[in-house]
Short mmCIF file of C-alpha atoms in Angstrom, two decimals:
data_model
loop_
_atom_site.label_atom_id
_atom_site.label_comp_id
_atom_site.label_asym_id
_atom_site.label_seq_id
_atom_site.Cartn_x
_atom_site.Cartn_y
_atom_site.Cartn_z
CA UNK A 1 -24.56 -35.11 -52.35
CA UNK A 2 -21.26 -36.99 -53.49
CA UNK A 3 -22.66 -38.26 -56.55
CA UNK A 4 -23.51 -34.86 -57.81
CA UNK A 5 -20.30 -33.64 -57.01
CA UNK A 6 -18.89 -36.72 -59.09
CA UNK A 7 -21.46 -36.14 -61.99
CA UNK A 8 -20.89 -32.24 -62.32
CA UNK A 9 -16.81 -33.22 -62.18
CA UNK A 10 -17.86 -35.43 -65.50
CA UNK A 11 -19.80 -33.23 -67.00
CA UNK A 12 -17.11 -30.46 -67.08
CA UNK A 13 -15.42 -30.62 -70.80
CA UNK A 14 -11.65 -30.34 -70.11
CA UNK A 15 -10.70 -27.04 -70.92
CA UNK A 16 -7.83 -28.14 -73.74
CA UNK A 17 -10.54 -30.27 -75.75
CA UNK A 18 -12.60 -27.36 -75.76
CA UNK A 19 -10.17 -25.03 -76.59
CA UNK A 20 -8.55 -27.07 -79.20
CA UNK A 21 -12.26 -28.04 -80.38
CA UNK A 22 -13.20 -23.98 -80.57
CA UNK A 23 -9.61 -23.76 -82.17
CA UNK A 24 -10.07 -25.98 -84.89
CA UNK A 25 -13.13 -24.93 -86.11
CA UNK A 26 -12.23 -20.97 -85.62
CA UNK A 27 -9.11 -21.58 -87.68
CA UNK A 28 -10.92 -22.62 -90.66
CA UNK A 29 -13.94 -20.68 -90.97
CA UNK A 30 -13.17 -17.39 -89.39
CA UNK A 31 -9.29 -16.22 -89.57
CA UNK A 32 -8.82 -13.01 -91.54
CA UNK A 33 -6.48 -13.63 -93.91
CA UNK A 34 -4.58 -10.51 -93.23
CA UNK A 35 -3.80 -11.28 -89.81
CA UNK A 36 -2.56 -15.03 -90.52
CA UNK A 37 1.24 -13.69 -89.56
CA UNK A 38 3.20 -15.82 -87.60
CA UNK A 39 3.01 -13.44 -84.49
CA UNK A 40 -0.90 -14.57 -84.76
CA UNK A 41 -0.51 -18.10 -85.01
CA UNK A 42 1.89 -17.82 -81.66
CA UNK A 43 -0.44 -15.49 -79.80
CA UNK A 44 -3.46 -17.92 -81.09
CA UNK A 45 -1.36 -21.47 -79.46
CA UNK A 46 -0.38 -19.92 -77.33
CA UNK A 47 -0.63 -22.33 -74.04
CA UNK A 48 -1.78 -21.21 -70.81
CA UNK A 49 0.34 -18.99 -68.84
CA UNK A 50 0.16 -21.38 -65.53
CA UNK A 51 1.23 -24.29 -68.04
CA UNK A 52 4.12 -22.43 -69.26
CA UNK A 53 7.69 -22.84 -68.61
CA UNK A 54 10.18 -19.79 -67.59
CA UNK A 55 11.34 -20.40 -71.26
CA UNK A 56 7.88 -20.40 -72.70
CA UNK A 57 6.83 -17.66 -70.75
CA UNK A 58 9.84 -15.15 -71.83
CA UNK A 59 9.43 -15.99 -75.43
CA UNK A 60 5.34 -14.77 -75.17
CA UNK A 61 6.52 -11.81 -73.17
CA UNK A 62 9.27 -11.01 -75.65
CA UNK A 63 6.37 -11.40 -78.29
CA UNK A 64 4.20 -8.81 -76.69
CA UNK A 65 6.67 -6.52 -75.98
CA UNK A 66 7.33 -6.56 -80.16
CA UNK A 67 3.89 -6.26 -80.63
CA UNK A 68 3.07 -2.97 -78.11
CA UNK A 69 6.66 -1.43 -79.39
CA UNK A 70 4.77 -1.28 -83.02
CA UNK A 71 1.74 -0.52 -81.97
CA UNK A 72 2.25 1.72 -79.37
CA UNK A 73 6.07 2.98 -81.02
CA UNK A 74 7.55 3.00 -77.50
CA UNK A 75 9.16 0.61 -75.38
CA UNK A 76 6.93 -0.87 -72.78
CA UNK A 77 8.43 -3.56 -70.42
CA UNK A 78 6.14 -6.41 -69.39
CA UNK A 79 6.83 -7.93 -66.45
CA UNK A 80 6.22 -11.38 -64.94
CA UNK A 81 7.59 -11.39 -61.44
CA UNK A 82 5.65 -14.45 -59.37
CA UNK A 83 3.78 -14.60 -56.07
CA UNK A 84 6.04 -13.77 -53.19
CA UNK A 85 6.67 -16.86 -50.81
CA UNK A 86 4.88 -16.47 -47.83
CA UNK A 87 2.42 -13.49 -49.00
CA UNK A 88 -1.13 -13.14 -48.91
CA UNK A 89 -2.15 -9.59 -49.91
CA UNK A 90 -5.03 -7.69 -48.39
CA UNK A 91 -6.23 -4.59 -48.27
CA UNK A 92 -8.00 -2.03 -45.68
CA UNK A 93 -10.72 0.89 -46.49
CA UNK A 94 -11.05 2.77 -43.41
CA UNK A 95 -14.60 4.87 -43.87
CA UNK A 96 -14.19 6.95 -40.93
CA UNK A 97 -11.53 8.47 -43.45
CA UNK A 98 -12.36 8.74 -46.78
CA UNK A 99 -13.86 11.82 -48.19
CA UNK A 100 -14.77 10.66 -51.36
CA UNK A 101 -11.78 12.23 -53.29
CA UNK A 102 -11.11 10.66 -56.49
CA UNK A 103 -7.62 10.72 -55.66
CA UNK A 104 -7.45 7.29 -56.07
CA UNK A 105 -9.89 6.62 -59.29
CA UNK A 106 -7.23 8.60 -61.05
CA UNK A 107 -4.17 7.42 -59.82
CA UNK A 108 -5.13 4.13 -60.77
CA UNK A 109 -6.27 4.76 -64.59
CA UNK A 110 -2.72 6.20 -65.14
CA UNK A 111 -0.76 3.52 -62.80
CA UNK A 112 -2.98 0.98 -65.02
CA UNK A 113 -3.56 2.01 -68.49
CA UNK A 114 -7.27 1.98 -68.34
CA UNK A 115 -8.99 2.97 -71.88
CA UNK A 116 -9.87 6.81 -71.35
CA UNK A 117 -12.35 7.01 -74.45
CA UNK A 118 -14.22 5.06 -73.46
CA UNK A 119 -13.72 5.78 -69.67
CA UNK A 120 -13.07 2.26 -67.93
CA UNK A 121 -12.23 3.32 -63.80
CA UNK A 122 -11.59 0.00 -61.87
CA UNK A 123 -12.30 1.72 -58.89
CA UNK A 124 -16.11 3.67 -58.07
CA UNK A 125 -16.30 5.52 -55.30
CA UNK A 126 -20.07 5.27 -53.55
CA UNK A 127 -21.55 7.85 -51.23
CA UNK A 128 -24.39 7.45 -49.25
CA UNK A 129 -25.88 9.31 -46.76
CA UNK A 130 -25.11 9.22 -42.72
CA UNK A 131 -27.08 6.42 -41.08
CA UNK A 132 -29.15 5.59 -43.65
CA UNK A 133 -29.42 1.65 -44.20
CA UNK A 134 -26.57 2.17 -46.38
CA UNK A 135 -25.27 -1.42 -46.90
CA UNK A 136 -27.62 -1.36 -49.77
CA UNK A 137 -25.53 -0.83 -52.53
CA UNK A 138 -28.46 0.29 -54.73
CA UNK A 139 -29.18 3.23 -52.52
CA UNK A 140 -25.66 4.88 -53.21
CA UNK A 141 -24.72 7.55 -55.57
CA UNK A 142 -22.04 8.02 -57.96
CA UNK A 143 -22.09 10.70 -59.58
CA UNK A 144 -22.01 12.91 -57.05
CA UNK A 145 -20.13 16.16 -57.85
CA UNK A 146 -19.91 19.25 -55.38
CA UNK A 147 -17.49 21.60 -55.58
CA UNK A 148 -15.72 20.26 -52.59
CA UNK A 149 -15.84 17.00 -50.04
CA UNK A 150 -16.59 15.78 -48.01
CA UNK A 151 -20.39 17.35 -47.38
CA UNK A 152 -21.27 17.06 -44.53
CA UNK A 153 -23.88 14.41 -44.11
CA UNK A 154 -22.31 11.97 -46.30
CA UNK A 155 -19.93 9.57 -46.00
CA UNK A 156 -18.23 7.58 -48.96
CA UNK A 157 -17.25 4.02 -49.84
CA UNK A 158 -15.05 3.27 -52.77
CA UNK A 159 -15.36 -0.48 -54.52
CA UNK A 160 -12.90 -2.33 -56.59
CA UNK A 161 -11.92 -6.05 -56.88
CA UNK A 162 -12.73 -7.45 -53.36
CA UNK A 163 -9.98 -10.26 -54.08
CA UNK A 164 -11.78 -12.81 -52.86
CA UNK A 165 -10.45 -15.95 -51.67
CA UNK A 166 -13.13 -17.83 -52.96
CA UNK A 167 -13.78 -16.00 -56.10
CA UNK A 168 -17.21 -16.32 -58.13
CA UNK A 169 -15.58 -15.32 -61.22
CA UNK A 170 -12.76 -17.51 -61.80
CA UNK A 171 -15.39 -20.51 -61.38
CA UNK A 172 -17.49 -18.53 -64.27
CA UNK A 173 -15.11 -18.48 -66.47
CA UNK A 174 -15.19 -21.36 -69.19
CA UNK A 175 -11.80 -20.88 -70.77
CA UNK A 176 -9.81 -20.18 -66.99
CA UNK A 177 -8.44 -17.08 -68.27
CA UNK A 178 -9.08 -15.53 -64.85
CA UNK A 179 -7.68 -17.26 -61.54
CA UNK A 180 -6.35 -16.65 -58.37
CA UNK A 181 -2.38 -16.55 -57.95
CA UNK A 182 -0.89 -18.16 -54.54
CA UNK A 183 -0.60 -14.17 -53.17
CA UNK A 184 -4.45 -14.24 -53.54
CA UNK A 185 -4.49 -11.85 -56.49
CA UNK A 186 -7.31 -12.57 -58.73
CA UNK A 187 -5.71 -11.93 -62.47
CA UNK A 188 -7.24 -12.11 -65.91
CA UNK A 189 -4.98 -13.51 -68.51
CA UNK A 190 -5.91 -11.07 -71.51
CA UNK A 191 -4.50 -13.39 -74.41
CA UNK A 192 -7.10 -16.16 -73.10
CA UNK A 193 -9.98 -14.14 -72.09
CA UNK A 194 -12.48 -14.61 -75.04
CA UNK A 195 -15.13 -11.87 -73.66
CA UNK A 196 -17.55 -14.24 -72.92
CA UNK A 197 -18.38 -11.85 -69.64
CA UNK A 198 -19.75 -14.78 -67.42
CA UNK A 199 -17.05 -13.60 -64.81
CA UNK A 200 -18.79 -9.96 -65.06
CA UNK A 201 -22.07 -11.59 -64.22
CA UNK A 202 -20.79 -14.02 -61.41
CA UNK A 203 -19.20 -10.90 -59.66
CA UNK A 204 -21.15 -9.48 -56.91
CA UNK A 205 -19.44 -6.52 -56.49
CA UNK A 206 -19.42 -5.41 -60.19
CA UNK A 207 -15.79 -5.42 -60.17
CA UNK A 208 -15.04 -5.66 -63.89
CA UNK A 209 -14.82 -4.41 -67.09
CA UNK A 210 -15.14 -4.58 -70.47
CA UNK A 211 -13.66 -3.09 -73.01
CA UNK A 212 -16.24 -3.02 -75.60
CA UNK A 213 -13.81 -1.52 -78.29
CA UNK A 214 -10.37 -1.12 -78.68
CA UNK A 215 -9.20 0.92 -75.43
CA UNK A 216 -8.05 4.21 -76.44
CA UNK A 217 -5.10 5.86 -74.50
CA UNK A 218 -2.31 7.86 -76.14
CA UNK A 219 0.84 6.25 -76.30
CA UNK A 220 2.81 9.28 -74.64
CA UNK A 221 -0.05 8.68 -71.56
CA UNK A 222 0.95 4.92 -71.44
CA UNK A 223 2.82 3.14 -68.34
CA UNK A 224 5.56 1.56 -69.89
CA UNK A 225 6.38 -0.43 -66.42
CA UNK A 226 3.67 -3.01 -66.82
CA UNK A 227 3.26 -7.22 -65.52
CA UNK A 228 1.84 -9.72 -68.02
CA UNK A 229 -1.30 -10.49 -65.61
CA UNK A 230 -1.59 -6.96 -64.85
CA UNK A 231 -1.69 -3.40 -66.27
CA UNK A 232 -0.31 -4.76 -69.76
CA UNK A 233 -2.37 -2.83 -73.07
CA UNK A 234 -5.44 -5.06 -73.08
CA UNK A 235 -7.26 -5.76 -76.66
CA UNK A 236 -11.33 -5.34 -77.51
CA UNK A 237 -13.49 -7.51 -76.13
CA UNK A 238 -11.50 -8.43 -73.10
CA UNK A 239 -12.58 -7.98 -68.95
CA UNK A 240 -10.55 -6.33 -66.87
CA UNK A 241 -10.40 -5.05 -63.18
CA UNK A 242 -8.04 -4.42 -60.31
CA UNK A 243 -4.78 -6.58 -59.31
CA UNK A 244 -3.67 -4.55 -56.45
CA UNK A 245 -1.44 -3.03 -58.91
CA UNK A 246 0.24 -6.31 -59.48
CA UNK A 247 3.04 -5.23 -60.57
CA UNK A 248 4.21 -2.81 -58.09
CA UNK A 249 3.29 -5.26 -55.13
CA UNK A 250 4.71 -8.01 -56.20
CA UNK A 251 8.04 -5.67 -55.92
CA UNK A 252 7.45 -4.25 -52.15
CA UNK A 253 5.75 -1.30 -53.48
CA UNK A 254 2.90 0.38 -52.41
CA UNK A 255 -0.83 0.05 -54.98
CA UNK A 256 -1.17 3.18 -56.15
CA UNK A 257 -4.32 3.90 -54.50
CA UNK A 258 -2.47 3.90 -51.55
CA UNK A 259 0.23 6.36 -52.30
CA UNK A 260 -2.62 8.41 -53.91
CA UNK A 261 -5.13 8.94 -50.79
CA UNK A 262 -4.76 12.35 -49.61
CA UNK A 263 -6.12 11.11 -46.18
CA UNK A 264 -4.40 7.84 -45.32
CA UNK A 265 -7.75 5.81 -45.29
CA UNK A 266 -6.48 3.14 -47.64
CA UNK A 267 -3.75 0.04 -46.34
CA UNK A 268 -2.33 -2.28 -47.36
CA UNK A 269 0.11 -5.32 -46.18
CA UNK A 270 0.50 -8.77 -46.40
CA UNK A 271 -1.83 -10.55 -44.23
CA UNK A 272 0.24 -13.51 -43.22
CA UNK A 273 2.83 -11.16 -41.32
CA UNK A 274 1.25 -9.96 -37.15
CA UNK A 275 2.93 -6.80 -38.34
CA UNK A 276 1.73 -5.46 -41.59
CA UNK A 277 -0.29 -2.28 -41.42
CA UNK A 278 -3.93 -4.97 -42.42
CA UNK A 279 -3.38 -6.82 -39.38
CA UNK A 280 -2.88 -4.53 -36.80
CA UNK A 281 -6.34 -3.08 -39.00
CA UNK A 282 -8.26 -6.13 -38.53
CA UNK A 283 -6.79 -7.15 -35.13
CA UNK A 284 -7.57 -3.34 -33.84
CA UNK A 285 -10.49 -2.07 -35.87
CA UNK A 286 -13.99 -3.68 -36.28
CA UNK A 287 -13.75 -4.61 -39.85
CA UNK A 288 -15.91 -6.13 -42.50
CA UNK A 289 -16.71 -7.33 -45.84
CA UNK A 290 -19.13 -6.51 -48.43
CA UNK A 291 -22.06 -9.35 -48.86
CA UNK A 292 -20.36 -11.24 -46.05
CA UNK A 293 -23.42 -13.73 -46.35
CA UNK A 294 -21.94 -14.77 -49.71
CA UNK A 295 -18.89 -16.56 -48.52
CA UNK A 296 -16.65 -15.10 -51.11
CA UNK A 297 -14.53 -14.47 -48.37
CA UNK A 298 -13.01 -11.33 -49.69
CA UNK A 299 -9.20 -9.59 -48.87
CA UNK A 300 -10.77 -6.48 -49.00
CA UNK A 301 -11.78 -5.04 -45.40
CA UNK A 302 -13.39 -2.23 -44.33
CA UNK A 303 -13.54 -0.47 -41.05
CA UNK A 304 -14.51 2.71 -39.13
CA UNK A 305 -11.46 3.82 -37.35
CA UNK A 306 -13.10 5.92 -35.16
CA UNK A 307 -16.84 7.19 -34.42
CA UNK A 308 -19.12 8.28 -37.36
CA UNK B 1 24.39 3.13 13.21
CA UNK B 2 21.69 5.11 12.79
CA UNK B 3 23.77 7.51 9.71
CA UNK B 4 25.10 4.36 8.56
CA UNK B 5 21.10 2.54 8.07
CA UNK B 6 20.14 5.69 6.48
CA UNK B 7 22.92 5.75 3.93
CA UNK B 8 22.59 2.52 3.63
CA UNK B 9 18.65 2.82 2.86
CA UNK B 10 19.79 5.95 0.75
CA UNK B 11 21.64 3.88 -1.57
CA UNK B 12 19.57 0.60 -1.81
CA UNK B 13 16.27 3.31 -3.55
CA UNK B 14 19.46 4.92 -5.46
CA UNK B 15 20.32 1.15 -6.78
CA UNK B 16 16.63 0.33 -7.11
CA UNK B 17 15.68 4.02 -8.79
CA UNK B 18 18.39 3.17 -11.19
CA UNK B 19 17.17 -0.30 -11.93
CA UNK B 20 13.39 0.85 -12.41
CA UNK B 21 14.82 3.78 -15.03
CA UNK B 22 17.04 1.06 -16.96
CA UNK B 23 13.90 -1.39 -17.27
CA UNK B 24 11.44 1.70 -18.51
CA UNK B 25 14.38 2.75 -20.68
CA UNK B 26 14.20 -0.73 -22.18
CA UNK B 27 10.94 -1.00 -22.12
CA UNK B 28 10.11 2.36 -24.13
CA UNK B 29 13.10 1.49 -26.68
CA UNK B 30 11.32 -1.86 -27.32
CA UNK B 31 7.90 0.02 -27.96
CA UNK B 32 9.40 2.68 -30.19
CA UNK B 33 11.29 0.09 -32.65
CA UNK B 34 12.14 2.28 -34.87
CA UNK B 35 12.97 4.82 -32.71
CA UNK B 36 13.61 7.55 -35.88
CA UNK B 37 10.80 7.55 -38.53
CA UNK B 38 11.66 8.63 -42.12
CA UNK B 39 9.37 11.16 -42.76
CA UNK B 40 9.52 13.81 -45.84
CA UNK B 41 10.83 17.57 -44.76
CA UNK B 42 8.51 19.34 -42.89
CA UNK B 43 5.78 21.35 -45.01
CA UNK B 44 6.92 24.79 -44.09
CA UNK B 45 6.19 28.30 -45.83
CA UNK B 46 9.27 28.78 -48.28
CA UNK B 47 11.62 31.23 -46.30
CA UNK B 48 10.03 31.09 -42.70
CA UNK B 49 12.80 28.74 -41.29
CA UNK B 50 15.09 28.84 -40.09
CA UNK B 51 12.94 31.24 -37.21
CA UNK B 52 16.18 31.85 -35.55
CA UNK B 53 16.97 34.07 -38.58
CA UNK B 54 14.30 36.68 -36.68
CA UNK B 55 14.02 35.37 -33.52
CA UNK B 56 17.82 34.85 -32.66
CA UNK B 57 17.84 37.75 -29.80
CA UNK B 58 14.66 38.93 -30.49
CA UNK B 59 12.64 39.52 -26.57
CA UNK B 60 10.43 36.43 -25.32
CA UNK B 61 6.54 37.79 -25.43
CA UNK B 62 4.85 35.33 -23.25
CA UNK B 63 1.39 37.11 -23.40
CA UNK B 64 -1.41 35.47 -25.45
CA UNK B 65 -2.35 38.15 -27.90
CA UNK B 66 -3.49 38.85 -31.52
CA UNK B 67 0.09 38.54 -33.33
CA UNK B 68 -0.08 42.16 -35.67
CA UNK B 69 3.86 42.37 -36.64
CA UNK B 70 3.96 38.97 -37.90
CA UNK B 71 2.69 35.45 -38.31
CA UNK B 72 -1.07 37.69 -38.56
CA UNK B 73 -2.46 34.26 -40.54
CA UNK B 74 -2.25 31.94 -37.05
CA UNK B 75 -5.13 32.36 -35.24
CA UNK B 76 -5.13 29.00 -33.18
CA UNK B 77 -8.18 27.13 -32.76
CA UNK B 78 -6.88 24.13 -31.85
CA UNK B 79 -6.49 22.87 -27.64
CA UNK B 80 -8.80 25.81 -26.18
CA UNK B 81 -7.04 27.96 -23.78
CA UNK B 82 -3.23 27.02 -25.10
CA UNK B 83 -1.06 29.20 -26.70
CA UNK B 84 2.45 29.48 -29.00
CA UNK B 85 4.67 28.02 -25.98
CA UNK B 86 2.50 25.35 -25.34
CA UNK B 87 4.31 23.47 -28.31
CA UNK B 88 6.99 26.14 -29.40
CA UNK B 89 10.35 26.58 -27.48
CA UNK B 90 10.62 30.00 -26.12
CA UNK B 91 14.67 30.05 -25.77
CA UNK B 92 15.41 27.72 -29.71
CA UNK B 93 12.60 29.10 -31.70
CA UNK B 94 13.88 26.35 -34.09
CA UNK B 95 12.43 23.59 -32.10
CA UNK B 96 9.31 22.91 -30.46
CA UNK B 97 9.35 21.96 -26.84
CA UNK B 98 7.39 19.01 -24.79
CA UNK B 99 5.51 19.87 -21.73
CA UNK B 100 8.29 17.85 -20.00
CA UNK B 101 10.58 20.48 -20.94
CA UNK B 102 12.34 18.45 -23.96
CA UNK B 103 13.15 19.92 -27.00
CA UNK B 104 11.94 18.03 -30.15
CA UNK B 105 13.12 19.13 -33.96
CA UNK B 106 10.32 19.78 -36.35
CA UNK B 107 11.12 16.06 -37.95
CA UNK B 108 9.45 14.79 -34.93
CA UNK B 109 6.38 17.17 -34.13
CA UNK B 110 4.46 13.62 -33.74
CA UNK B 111 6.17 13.37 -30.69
CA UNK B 112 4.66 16.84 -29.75
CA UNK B 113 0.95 15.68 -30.80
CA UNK B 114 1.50 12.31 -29.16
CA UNK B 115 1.41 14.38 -26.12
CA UNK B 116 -2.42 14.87 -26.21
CA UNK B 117 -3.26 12.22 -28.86
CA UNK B 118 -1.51 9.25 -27.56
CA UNK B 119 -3.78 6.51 -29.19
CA UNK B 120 -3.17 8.50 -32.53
CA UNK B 121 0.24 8.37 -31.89
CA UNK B 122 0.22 4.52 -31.48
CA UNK B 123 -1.81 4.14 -34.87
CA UNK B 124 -0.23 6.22 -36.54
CA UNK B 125 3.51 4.06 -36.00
CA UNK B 126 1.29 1.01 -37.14
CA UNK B 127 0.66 2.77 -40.22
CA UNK B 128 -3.03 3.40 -39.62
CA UNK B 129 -3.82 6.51 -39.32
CA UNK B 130 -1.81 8.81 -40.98
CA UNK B 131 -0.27 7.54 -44.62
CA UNK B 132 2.87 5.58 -45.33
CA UNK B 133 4.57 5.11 -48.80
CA UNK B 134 7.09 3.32 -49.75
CA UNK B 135 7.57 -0.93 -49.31
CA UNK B 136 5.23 -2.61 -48.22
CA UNK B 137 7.59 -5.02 -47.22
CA UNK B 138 10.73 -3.04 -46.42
CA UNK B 139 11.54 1.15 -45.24
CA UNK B 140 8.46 3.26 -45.00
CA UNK B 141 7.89 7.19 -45.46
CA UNK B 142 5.54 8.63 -43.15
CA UNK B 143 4.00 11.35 -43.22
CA UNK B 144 3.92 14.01 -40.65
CA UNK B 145 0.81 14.69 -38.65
CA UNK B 146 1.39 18.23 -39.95
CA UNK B 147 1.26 17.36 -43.66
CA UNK B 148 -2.31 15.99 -42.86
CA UNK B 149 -3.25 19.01 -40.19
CA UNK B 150 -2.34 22.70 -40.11
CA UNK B 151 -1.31 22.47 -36.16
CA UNK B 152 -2.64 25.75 -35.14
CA UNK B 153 -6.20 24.65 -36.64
CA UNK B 154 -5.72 20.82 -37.44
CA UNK B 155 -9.25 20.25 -39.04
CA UNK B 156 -8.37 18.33 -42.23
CA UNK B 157 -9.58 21.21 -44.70
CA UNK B 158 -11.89 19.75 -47.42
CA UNK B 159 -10.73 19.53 -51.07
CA UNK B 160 -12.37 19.68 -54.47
CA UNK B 161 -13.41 15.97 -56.35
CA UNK B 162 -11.90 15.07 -59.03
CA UNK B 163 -15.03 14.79 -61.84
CA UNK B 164 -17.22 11.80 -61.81
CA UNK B 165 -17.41 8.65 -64.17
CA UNK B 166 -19.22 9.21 -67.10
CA UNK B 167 -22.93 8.70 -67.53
CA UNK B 168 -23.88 5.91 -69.64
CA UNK B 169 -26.43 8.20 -71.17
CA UNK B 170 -23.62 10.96 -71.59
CA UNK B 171 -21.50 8.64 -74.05
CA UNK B 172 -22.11 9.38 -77.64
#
């Protein structure tokens, strides 16, 4: 058992030969000649964003915030507060609640910037019929569309990034563009991200997304309040998916999903404090996780408040 | 000797009444930490309060009854058998009134509904049921039980979807 650990550990290529490898042999054969501006060259050495000093990090963010005011010809702030001491974020669904809305689908591609042609939603809302074996994720429907919910006979389940603790996707990942911050947030660093999509097929829950061409959003329609590992414009060919609205939580606010369910179904708190809204959730409420048997240990709990 | 016992028993339960009532008081200003919640203005119809501005020396009808003057749009199905003074206050038709006898402002109706839906109550200060906004972390909004349910028929009243994702086959 140890000395596969110890072979596998070998066998990984360290992440700066590879890159530098790739980056070499990129440089030469493939640049566009166009683009070779200096603003490309930084963005292209750029180092990783965990390796970066304050310094370092302010002078990228002062970058991108040139490059979105030309593109986008408005002024769009990019933040880069840090974990909060002392915070683990998690999150509460309770079923027993939700009547399959939207409300929240919506309120998140504005809060986020999500590409509207073509339609990227980091949250999908399920429904599946009353006492049914609906764990089975395959038997639920999304598409549904009556004129109003919820029908009776249904119940409904929305699914985003389960923030796990032990997170498939970040071990997919070859470059470590994606990782999980000390608050638990699972965040994709867009400037690294080279759209390999291994972290779309390690996810169980089908979490992420990619934008397959440039994503299109107007610039009057676009959040100018954004965080650098969060609802930041994002490029072609990079994955994407929920933060918890990183940048609102990280300053006491509420995810926008929250403030946007009409019923009150969805909390949210910090998991290390006895009195947070989650805890007295998971300390009062049977809750669980989706695909428990996986171990991916998610911060994402559902419950049934009451009888269904 | 026999006045004197009495008295004297008289004022030990007075002594001991008043030292159960301050430990409850303590006790039930621990529990409600914080005792005021900040909650949004009630959701009422533009230019119905305040009610004093019709009711101010208008005559007390007790009798349950189809309302035809006024108010025609409650009919209550909500707690069979109640009626308009089970949670309204007959003499300040600005407040509503507990069964105690206590008058409550609109700002606090949960205290009204906590009468009958205690454990609601209780989830709803922990931020469960019901909605907060605000900090996670710091002051919280909460909304009213009567944002969420029409009191005089407190079935949450179903609402259209917003549309569905697009269909992978619907993308040109």
């Amino acid at each position: 058992m140890k000395r596969i650990k110890g072979k596998k550990r070998e066998l990984n290529i360290n992440r700066r030969t590879f890159l530098k490898g790739a980056a070499a042999g990129l440089a030469g054969a493939m640049l566009p000649l166009n683009k070779a501006d200096a603003s490309f060259w930084e963005a292209f050495f750029q180092k990783h964003f965990r390796e970066m000093n304050d310094a370092e990090k302010k002078k990228v963010i002062q970058r991108l915030e040139r490059e979105y005011e030309q593109k986008y010809k408005k002024e769009i702030k990019v933040g880069n507060e840090s974990a909060i001491p002392g915070v683990l974020f998690g999150y509460g669904l309770d079923l027993s609640r939700c009547i399959g809305c939207r409300r929240c689908v919506y309120a998140c591609v504005e809060e986020n910037n999500q590409s509207k042609d073509p339609q990227i939603h980091w949250i999908t809302v399920l429904r599946f019929k009353k006492g049914e074996k609906w764990v089975d994720l395959e038997e639920s429907e999304k598409y549904y569309n009556p004129s109003q919910v919820p029908e009776p006979g249904y119940f409904y389940m929305p699914v985003q990034c389960q923030q796990c603790e032990n997170p498939p996707c970040v071990r997919a990942c070859p470059t470590q563009a994606t990782w999980k911050e000390p608050d638990g947030i699972v965040v994709v660093d867009y400037n690294w991200c080279i759209g390999c999509r291994y972290c779309m097929a390690a996810c169980p829950y089908g979490a992420r997304r990619f934008n397959w061409t440039e994503p299109n959003r107007k610039p009057e329609e676009i959040n100018p309040k954004t965080h650098y590992l969060g609802n930041r414009p994002r490029y072609k060919g990079v994955v994407e998916k929920c933060t918890f609205c990183i940048q609102r939580t990280r300053n006491g606010k509420y995810p926008a999903c929250v403030e946007a369910c009409p019923v009150g179904a969805r909390k949210f708190g910090n998991l290390l404090d006895p009195n947070s809204e989650i805890r007295y959730a998971i300390e009062h409420k049977r809750v669980f996780r989706l695909k428990e048997d996986l171990n991916t240990n998610p911060k994402f709990y559902y419950f049934f408040a009451y009888g269904v | 000797m026999e006045k004197y016992k009495k008295t004297g028993l008289i004022v030990l339960a007075g002594v001991f009444l008043l030292f159960l009532l301050q430990s409850s008081f303590a006790e039930s200003a621990e529990q409600d930490v914080p005792k005021h919640f900040l909650v949004p203005p009630p959701p009422f119809s533009p230019g119905i309060f305040p009610c004093s501005q019709c009711h101010q020396g208008m005559p007390v009808n007790r009798k349950p009854r189809k309302l035809e003057q006024m108010h025609q749009d409650i009919v209550l199905k909500h707690m069979p058998g109640g009626w308009c003074f089970d949670c309204h206050n007959p003499d300040n038709r600005d407040k509503l009134r507990l069964a105690n006898g206590k008058s409550v402002s609109f700002e606090e109706s949960y205290n009204l509904c906590g009468q009958c839906h205690g454990t609601i109550l209780r989830e709803w200060k922990a931020g469960l049921h019901g909605k907060r906004t605000g900090m996670w972390n710091g002051e919280k909004q909460y909304r009213l039980c009567v944002h969420c349910h029409w009191p005089h028929e407190p079935r949450f009243k179903p609402i259209k979807p917003l549309p569905p994702p697009v269909r992978p086959s619907d993308i040109k």
